[in-house]
Coordinates of C-alpha atoms and ligand atoms in Angstrom, one line a residue:
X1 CA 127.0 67.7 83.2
X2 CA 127.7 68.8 86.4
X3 CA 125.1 68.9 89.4
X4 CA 124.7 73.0 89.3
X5 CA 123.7 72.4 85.7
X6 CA 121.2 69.7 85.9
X7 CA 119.7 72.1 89.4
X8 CA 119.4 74.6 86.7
X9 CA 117.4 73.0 84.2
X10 CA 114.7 71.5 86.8
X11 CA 114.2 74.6 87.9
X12 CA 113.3 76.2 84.9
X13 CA 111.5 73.3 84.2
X14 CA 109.5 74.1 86.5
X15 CA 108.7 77.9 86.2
X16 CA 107.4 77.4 83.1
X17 CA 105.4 74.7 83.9
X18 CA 104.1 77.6 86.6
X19 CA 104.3 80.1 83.4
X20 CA 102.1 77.3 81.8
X21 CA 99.4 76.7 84.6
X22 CA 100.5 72.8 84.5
X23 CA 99.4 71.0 88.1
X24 CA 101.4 73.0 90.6
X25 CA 102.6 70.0 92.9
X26 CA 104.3 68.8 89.4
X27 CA 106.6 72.3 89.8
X28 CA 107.2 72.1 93.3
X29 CA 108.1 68.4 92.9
X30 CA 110.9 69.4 90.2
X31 CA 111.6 72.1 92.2
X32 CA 112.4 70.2 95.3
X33 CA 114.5 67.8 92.9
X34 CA 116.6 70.7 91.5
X35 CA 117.5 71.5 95.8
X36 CA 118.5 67.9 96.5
X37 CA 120.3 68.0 93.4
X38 CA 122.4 71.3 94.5
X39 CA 123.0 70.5 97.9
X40 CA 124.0 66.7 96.5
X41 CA 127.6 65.2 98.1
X42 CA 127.4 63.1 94.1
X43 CA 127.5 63.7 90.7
X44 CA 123.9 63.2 89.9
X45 CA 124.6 62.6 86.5
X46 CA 126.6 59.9 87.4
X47 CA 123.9 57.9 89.8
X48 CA 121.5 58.9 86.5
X49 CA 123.4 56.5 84.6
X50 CA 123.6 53.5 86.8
X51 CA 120.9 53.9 87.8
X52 CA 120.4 55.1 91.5
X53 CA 119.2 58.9 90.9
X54 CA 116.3 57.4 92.7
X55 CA 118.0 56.7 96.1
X56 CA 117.9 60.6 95.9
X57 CA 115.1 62.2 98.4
X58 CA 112.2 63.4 96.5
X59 CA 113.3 61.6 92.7
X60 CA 110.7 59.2 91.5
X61 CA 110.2 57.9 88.2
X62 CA 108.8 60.8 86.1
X63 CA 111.9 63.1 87.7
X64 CA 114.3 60.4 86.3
X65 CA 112.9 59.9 83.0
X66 CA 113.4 63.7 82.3
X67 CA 117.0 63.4 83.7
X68 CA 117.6 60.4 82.1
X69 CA 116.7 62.5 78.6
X70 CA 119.0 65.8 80.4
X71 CA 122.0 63.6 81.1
X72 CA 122.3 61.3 77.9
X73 CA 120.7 64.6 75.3
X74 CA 122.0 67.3 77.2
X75 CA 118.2 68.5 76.9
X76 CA 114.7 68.5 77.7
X77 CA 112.9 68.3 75.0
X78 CA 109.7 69.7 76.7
X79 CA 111.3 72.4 78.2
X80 CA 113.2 73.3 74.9
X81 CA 109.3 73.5 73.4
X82 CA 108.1 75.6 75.9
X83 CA 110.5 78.4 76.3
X84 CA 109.8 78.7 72.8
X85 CA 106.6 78.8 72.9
X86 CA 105.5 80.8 76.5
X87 CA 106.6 84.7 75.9
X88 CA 106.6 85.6 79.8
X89 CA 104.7 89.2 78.2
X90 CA 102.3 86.6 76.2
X91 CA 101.4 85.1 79.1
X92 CA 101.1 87.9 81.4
X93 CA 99.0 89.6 78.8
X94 CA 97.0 87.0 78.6
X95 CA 96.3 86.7 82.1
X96 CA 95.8 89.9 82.7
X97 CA 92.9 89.6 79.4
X98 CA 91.8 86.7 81.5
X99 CA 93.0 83.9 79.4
X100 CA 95.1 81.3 81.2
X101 CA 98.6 80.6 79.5
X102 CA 98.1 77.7 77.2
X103 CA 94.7 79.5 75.9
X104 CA 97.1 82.6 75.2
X105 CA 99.8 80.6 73.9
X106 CA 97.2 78.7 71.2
X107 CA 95.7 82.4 70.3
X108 CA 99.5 83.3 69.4
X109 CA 100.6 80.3 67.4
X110 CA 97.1 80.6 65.2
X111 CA 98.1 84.5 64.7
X112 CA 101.3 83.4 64.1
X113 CA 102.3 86.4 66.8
X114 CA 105.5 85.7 69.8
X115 CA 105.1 88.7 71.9
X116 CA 102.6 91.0 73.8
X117 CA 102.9 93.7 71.5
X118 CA 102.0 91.7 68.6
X119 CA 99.8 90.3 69.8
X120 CA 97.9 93.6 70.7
X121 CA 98.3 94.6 67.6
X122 CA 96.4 91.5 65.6
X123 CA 93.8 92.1 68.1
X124 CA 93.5 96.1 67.2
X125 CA 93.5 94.9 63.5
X126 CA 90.4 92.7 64.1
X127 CA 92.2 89.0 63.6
X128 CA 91.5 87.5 66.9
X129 CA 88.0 86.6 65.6
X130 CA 90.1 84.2 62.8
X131 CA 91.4 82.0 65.9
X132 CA 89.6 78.9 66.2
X133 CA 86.9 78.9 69.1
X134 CA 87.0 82.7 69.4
X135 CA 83.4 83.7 68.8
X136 CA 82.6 87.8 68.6
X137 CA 81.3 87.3 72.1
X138 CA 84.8 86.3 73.1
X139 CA 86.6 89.2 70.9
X140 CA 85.0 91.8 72.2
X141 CA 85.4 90.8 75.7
X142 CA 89.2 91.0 75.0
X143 CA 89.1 94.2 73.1
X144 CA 87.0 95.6 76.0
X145 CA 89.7 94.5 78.7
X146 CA 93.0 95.7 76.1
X147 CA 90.7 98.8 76.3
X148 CA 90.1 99.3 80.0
X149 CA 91.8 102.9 80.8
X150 CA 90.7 104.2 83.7
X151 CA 91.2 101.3 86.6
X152 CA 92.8 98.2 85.3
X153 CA 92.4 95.7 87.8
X154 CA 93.8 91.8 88.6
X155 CA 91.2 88.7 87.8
X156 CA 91.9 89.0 91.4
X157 CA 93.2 90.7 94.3
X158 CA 96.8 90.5 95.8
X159 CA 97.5 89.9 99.5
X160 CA 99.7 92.4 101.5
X161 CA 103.0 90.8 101.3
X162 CA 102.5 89.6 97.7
X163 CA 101.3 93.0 96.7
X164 CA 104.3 95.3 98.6
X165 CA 106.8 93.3 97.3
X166 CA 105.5 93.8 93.8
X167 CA 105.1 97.2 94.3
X168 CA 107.7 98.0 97.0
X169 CA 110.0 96.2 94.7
X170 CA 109.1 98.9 91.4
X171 CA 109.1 101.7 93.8
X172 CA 112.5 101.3 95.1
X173 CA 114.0 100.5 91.3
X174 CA 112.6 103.9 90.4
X175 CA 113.0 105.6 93.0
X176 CA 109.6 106.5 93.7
X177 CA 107.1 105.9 96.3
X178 CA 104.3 102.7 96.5
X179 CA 100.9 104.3 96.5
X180 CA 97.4 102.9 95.4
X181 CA 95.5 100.0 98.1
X182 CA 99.0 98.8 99.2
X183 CA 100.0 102.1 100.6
X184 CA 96.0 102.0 102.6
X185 CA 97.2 98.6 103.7
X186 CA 94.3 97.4 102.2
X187 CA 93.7 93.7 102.9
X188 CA 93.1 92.6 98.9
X189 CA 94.7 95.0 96.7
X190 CA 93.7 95.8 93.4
X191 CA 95.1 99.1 92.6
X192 CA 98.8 98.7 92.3
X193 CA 100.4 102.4 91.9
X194 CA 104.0 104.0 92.0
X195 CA 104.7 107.8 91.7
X196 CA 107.9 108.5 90.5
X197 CA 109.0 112.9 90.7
X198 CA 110.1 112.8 87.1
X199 CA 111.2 115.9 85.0
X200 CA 111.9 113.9 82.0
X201 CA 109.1 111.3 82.0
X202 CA 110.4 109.0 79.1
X203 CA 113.5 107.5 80.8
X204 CA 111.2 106.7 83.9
X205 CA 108.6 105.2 81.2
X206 CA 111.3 103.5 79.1
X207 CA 113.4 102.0 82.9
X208 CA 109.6 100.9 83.8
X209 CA 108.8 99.1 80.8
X210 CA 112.2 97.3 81.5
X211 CA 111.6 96.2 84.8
X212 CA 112.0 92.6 85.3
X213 CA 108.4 92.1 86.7
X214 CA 106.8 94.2 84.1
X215 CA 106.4 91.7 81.2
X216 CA 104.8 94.1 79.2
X217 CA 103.0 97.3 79.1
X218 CA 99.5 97.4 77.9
X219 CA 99.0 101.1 78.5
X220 CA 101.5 104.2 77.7
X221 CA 100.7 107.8 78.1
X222 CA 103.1 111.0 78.4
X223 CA 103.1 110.5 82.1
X224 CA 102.0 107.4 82.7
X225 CA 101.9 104.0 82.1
X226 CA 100.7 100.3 82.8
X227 CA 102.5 97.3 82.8
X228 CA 101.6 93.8 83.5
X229 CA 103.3 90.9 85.5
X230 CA 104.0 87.7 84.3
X231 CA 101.1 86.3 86.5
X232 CA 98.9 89.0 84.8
X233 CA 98.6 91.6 87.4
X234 CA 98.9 95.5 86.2
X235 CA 100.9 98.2 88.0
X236 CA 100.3 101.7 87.3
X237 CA 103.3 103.9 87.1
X238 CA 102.8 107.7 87.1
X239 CA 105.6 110.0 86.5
X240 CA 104.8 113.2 87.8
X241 CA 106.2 116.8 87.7
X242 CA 108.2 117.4 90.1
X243 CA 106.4 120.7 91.3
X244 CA 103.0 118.2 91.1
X245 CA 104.8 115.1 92.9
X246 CA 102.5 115.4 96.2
X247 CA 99.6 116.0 94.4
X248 CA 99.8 112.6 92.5
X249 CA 100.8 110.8 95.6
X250 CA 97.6 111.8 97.0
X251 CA 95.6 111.0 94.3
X252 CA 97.5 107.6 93.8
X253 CA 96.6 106.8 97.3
X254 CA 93.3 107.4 98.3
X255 CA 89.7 105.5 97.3
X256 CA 88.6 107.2 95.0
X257 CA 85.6 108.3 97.1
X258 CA 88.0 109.6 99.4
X259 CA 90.3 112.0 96.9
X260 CA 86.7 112.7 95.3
X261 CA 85.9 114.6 98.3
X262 CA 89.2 116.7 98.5
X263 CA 89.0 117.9 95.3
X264 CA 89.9 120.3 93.7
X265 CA 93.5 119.2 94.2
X266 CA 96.0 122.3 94.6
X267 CA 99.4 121.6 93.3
X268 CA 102.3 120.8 95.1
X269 CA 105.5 119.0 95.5
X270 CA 104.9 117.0 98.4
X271 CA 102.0 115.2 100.4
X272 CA 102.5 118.0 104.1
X273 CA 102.5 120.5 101.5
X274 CA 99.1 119.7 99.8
X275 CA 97.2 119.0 102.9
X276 CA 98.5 122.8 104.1
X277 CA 97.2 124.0 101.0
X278 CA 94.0 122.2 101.6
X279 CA 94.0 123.6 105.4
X280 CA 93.8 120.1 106.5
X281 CA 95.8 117.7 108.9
X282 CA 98.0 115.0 107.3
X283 CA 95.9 111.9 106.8
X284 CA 97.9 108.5 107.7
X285 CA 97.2 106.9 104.3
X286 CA 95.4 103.5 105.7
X287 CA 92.2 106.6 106.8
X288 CA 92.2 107.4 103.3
X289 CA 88.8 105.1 102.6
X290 CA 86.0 106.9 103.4
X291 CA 85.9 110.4 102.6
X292 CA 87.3 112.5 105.6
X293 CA 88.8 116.1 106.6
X294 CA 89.0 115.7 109.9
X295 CA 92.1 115.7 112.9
X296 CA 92.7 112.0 112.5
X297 CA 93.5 110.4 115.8
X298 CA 96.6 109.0 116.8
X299 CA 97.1 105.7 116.2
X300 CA 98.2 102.2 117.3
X301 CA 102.0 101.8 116.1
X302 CA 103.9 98.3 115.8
X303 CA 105.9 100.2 118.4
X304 CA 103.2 100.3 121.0
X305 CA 103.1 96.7 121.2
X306 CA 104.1 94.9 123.7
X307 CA 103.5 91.1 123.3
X308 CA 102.4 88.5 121.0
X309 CA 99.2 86.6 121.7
X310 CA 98.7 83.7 119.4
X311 CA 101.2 81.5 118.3
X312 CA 102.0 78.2 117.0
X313 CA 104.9 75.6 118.3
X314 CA 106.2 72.8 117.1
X315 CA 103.7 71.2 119.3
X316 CA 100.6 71.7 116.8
X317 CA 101.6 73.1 113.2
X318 CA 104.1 75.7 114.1
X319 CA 108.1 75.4 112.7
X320 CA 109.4 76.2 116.3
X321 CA 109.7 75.4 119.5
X322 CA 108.2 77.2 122.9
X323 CA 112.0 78.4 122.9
X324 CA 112.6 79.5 119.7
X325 CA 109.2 81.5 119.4
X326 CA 109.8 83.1 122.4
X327 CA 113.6 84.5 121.7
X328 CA 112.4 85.3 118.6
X329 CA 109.7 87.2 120.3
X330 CA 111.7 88.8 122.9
X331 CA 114.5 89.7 120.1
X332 CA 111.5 91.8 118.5
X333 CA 111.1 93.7 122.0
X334 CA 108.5 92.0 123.3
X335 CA 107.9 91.5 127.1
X336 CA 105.5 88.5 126.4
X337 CA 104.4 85.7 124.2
X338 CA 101.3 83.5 124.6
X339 CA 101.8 80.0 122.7
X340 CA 98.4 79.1 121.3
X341 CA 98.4 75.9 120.1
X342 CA 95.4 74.4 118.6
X343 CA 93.4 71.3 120.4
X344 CA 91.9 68.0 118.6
X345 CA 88.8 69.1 117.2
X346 CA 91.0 70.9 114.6
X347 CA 91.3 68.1 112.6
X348 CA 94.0 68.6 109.8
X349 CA 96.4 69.1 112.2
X350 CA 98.1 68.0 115.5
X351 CA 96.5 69.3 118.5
X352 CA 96.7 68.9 122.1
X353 CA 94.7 67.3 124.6
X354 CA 94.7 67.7 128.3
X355 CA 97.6 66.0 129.1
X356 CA 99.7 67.8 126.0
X357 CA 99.0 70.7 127.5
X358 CA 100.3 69.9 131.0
X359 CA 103.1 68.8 129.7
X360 CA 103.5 71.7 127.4
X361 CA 103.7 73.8 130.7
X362 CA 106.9 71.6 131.9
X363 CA 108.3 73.4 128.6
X364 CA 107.3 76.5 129.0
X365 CA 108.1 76.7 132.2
X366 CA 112.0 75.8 131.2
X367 CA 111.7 78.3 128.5
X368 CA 110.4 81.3 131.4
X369 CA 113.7 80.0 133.7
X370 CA 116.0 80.8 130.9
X371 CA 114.4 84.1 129.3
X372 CA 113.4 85.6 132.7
X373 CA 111.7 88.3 132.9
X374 CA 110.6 87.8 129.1
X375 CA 107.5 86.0 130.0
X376 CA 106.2 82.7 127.9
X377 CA 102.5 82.6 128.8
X378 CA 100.5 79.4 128.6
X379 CA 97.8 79.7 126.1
X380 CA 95.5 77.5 123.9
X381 CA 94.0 78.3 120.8
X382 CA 90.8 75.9 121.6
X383 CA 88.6 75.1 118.8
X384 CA 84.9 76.0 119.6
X385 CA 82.6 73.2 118.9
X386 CA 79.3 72.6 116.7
X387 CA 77.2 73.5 119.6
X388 CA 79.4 75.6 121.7
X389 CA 80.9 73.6 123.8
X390 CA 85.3 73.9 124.2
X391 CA 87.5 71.2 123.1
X392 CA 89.4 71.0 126.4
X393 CA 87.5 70.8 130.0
X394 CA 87.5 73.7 132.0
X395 CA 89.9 72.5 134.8
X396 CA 92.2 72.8 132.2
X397 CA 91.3 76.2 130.3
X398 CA 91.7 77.3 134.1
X399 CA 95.3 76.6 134.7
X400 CA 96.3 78.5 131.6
X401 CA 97.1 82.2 131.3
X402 CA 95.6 83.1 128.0
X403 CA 92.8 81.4 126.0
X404 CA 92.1 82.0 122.4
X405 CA 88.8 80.3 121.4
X406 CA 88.4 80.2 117.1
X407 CA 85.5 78.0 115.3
X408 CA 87.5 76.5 112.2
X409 CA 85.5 73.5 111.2
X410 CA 81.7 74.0 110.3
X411 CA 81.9 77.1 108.8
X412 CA 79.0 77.1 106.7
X413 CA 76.4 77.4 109.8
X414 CA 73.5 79.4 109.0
X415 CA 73.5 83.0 111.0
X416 CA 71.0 81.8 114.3
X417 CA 73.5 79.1 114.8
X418 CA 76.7 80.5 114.2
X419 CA 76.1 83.7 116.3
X420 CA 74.8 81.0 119.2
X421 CA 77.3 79.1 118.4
X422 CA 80.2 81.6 119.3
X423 CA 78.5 83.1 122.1
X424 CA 77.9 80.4 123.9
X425 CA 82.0 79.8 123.5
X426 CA 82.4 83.7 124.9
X427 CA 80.4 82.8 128.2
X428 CA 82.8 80.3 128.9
X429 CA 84.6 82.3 132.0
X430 CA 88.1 81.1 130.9
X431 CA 88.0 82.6 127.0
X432 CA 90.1 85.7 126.7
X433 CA 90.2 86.1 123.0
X434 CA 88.0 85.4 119.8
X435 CA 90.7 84.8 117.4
X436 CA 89.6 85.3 113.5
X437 CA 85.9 86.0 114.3
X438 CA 84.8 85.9 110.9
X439 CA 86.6 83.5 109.8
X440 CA 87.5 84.4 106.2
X441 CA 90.6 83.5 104.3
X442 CA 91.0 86.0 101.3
X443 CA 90.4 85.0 97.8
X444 CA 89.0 81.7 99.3
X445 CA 86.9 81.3 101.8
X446 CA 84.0 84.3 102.6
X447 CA 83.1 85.4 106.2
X448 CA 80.9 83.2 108.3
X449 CA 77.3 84.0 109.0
X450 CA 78.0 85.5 112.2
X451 CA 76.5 88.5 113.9
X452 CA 79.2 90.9 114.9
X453 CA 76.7 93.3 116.6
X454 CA 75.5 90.6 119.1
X455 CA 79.0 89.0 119.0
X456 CA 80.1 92.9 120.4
X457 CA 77.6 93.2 123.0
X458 CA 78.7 89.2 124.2
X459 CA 82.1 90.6 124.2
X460 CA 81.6 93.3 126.6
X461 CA 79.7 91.6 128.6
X462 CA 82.1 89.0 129.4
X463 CA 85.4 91.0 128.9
X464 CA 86.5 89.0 125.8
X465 CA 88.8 90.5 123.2
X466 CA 88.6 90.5 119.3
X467 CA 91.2 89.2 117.7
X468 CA 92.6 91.0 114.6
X469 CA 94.5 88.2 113.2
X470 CA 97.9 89.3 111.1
X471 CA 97.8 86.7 108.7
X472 CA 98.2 87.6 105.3
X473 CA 95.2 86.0 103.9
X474 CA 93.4 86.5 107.3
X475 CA 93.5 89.9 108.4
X476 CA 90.2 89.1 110.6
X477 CA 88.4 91.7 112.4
X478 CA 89.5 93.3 109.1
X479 CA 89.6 97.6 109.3
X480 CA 85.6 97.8 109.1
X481 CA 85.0 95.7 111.7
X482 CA 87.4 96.8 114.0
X483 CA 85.7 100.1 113.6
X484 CA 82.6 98.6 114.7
X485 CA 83.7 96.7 117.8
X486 CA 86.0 100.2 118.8
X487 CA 82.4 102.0 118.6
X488 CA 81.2 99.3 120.4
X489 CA 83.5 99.5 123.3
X490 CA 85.2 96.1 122.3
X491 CA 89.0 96.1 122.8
X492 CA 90.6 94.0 120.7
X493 CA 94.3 92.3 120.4
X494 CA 96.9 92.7 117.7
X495 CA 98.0 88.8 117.0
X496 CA 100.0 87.4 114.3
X497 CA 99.2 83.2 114.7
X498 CA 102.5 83.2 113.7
X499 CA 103.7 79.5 113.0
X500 CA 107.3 80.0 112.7
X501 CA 109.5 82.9 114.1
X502 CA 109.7 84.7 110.4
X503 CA 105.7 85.3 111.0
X504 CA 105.9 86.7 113.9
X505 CA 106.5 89.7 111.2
X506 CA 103.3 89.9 110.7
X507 CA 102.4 91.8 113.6
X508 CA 102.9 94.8 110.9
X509 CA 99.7 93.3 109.3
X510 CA 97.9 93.2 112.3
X511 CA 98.3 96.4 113.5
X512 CA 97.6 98.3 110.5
X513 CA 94.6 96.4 110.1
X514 CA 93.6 98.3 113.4
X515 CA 95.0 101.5 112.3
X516 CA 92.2 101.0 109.1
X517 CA 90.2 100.4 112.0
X518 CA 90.8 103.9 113.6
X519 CA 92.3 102.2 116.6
X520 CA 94.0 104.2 118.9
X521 CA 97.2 102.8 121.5
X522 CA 94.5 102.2 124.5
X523 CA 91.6 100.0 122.1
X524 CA 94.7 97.6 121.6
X525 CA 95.0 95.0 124.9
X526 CA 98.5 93.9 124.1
X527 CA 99.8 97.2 124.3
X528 CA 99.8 97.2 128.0
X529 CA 101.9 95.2 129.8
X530 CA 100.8 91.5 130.9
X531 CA 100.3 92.3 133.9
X532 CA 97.9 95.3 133.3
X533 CA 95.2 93.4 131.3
X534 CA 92.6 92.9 132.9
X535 CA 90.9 89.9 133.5
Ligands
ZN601 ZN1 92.9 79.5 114.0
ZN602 ZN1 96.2 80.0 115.3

């Protein structure tokens, strides 16, 4: 058995222990076995037999025993049981019902069923209440979600990348167009839509329904359809008329508060053509919340942007270097990046004290010399402490160009102190920036107590910026809030706390967070050149 081989069957070992909701550091771990396995200089099976597969990086004793069975069976017997058993449209049924995968894959062996379908079917024929530990409490929660027509929605929502890939990906192999909460750049989407021009609907329905990330469809109409991914999630496909294409796009794009108030739709081909028919401007699809008929304004573009403001090096948690961020940044058109790197109080991480960051300037410094005139600005993302107080003295927040100040530990302060809290950091003459002010990470962690409205009026006061941070499962000020601080009279910055030069990407995130915001080119500080913000 050669190396490629064995590679193979660790890796599928460990999607279905994914598929099968089995501890996730077990899959990575097998995962990371199948690489060193690929990229090995030896036969692996041969060190199996002798008895070194350990010497290997990343091999310890459970990895071996299943190679041990691989190389001397040519199987594994676990993973032979559970591709049998773990239908990928089972198990994305099932999670989309809201069953995990071995819960769905007990319910099919007791109804003796192996696939989605028939699986729907034993439920429509009233069996499910003959499986063990299924009470009529339980059925006709199931039945009610198999049932759910109108919006069918994910246990929970998908961030940005996750979600445009999924549907991005769909779009592209049908040659239609995203729509739904990705297309409004919403920051946790639920409605997951594609609107395919189709004058024959069936072959669009039928190449849908073979899609490798549809795992099964739980819906099917003459024009439309849902399917579910293996993790669960459902993605609505509408195949529209071709003379009715723009009219669908619309209404597959908007909140439904915000197509509500258009209504009646007139029909047309494409999206121009049904806001002329409407006697309405084009609306940029990430205004398409709230209901609105108005002349949008014109907004911030990724274009517009001129620098980078908070990033991670090597010398905290980032992947790069002070170098390698900043060709990266100037290879993006940039004219400047600030490296923020994060200071003690942090905690989990790395982060500098005083004399890290004077050193970090003899770096930078070498980095300005060789990228001239890109310019590498000295920054700090400095944690904000329980009472107020920064985690680096102010002779040293003086020296440096650009100062990010971000509470991350003791998040769970109650309002009063929070608000103090942060606005005591904001009077601090050196902060520039309040990175993530509410400090929120999507599906896990809910905003802080914190008082935007005072936070605002802090803000102006002492010149600071707000930070719309582009992480995916950030996206703090997030488009509400940005509203808020715009009406305000807060600017804020477009960031992407990028910790490697891939993330720096992410500056698309950022800035149509603003654009949900309503922000214009001038609301945006990093739009002007360095030298033209103010302090
Ligand atoms: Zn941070
Ligand atoms: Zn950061």
């Amino acid at each position: 058995m050669d190396n490629s081989r064995i590679a193979d069957r660790l890796e599928a070992f460990a999607s279905l222990l994914e598929l099968a909701d089995a501890n996730p550091y077990m899959a990575r771990a097998y995962r990371r076995a199948a690489e060193t396995i690929r990229g090995a200089p030896v036969a692996v099976a041969e060190l199996v037999r002798t008895g070194r597969v350990r010497e290997l990086r990343g091999i310890g004793p459970g990895i071996e025993a299943r190679l041990r069975e691989l190389v001397e069976t040519g199987e594994i017997a676990e993973l032979a049981e559970l591709e049998r058993e773990l239908a990928p449209g089972l198990v994305g049924l099932g999670r989309y019902l809201g069953l995990g995968a071995k819960r769905s894959v007990e319910i099919a062996r007791a109804l003796g069923v192996h696939t989605a379908d028939e699986l729907r079917e034993a439920a429509a024929a009233g069996r499910l209440r003959t499986v063990p530990g299924i009470g009529p409490k339980t059925e006709a929660r199931l039945l009610e979600a198999l049932a759910r027509e109108a919006e069918p929605r994910p246990q929970r929502g998908l961030v940005l990348p996750r979600a445009w890939e999924l549907v991005g990906g769909i779009a592209t192999a049908l040659d239609g167009e995203p729509a739904g909460d990705v297309r409004r750049w919403r920051d946790s989407c639920e409605l997951l839509a594609v609107v395919c021009a189709a004058p024959d609907p069936s072959t669009v329905l039928a190449r849908f329904a073979a899609l490798p990330q549809i795992v099964a469809v739980v819906e099917q109409g003459a024009r439309r359809a849902v399917g579910v991914t293996v993790d669960g999630v459902p993605v609505e496909l509408v195949a529209a008329e071709p003379e009715r294409f723009g009219t669908a796009l619309v209404r597959a794009t908007g909140s439904p508060a915000y197509v509500a108030a258009l209504e009646p739709l007139p029909d047309a081909a494409d999206e121009p053509a049904v806001y002329r028919a409407l006697g309405l401007p084009w609306c940029p699809p990430e205004l398409r919340e709230a209901p609105f008929r108005g002349e949008p304004p014109d907004l911030v573009e990724v274009a517009n942007i001129r620098g980078d403001l908070h990033c991670h090096t090597t010398w905290s948690d980032g992947r790069a270097s002070v170098e390698e961020m900043a060709r990266a940044a100037r290879a993006r058109g940039y004219e400047y990046l600030a490296i923020c790197d994060h200071t003690p109080a942090v905690g989990a991480v790395q982060g500098l004290t005083a004399d890290d960051v004077r050193r970090q300037a003899e770096e930078i410094a070498a980095a300005n010399e060789l990228l001239a005139p890109f310019r590498v600005l000295r920054g700090i993302e400095c944690d904000i402490l329980a009472d107020g107080r920064l985690d680096l003295p102010d002779d040293v927040l003086a020296e440096l160009d650009w100062v990010q100040a971000s509470v991350h530990g003791g998040q769970r302060m109650p309002r009063r102190e929070m608000t103090k809290r942060v606005e005591e950091a904001l009077r601090n003459p050196y902060v520039r920036c309040l990175s993530h002010p509410k400090g929120r990470l999507i599906n896990r962690r809910p905003e802080n107590a914190l008082d935007l409205e005072r936070v605002f009026e802090v803000a102006l006061e002492e010149r600071v910026a707000l930070e719309v941070n582009g992480l995916p499962d950030r996206l703090d000020l997030r488009g509400e809030h940005v509203r808020d601080a715009l009406r305000a009279g807060v600017q804020i910055v477009c960031s992407t706390d990028a910790h490697s030069t891939r993330a720096l990407e992410y500056m698309t995130l950022s800035v149509r967070t603003a654009r949900r915001g309503w922000a214009r080119p001038a609301d945006v500080l990093n739009t002007r050149p360095w030298q033209s913000i103010p302090r």
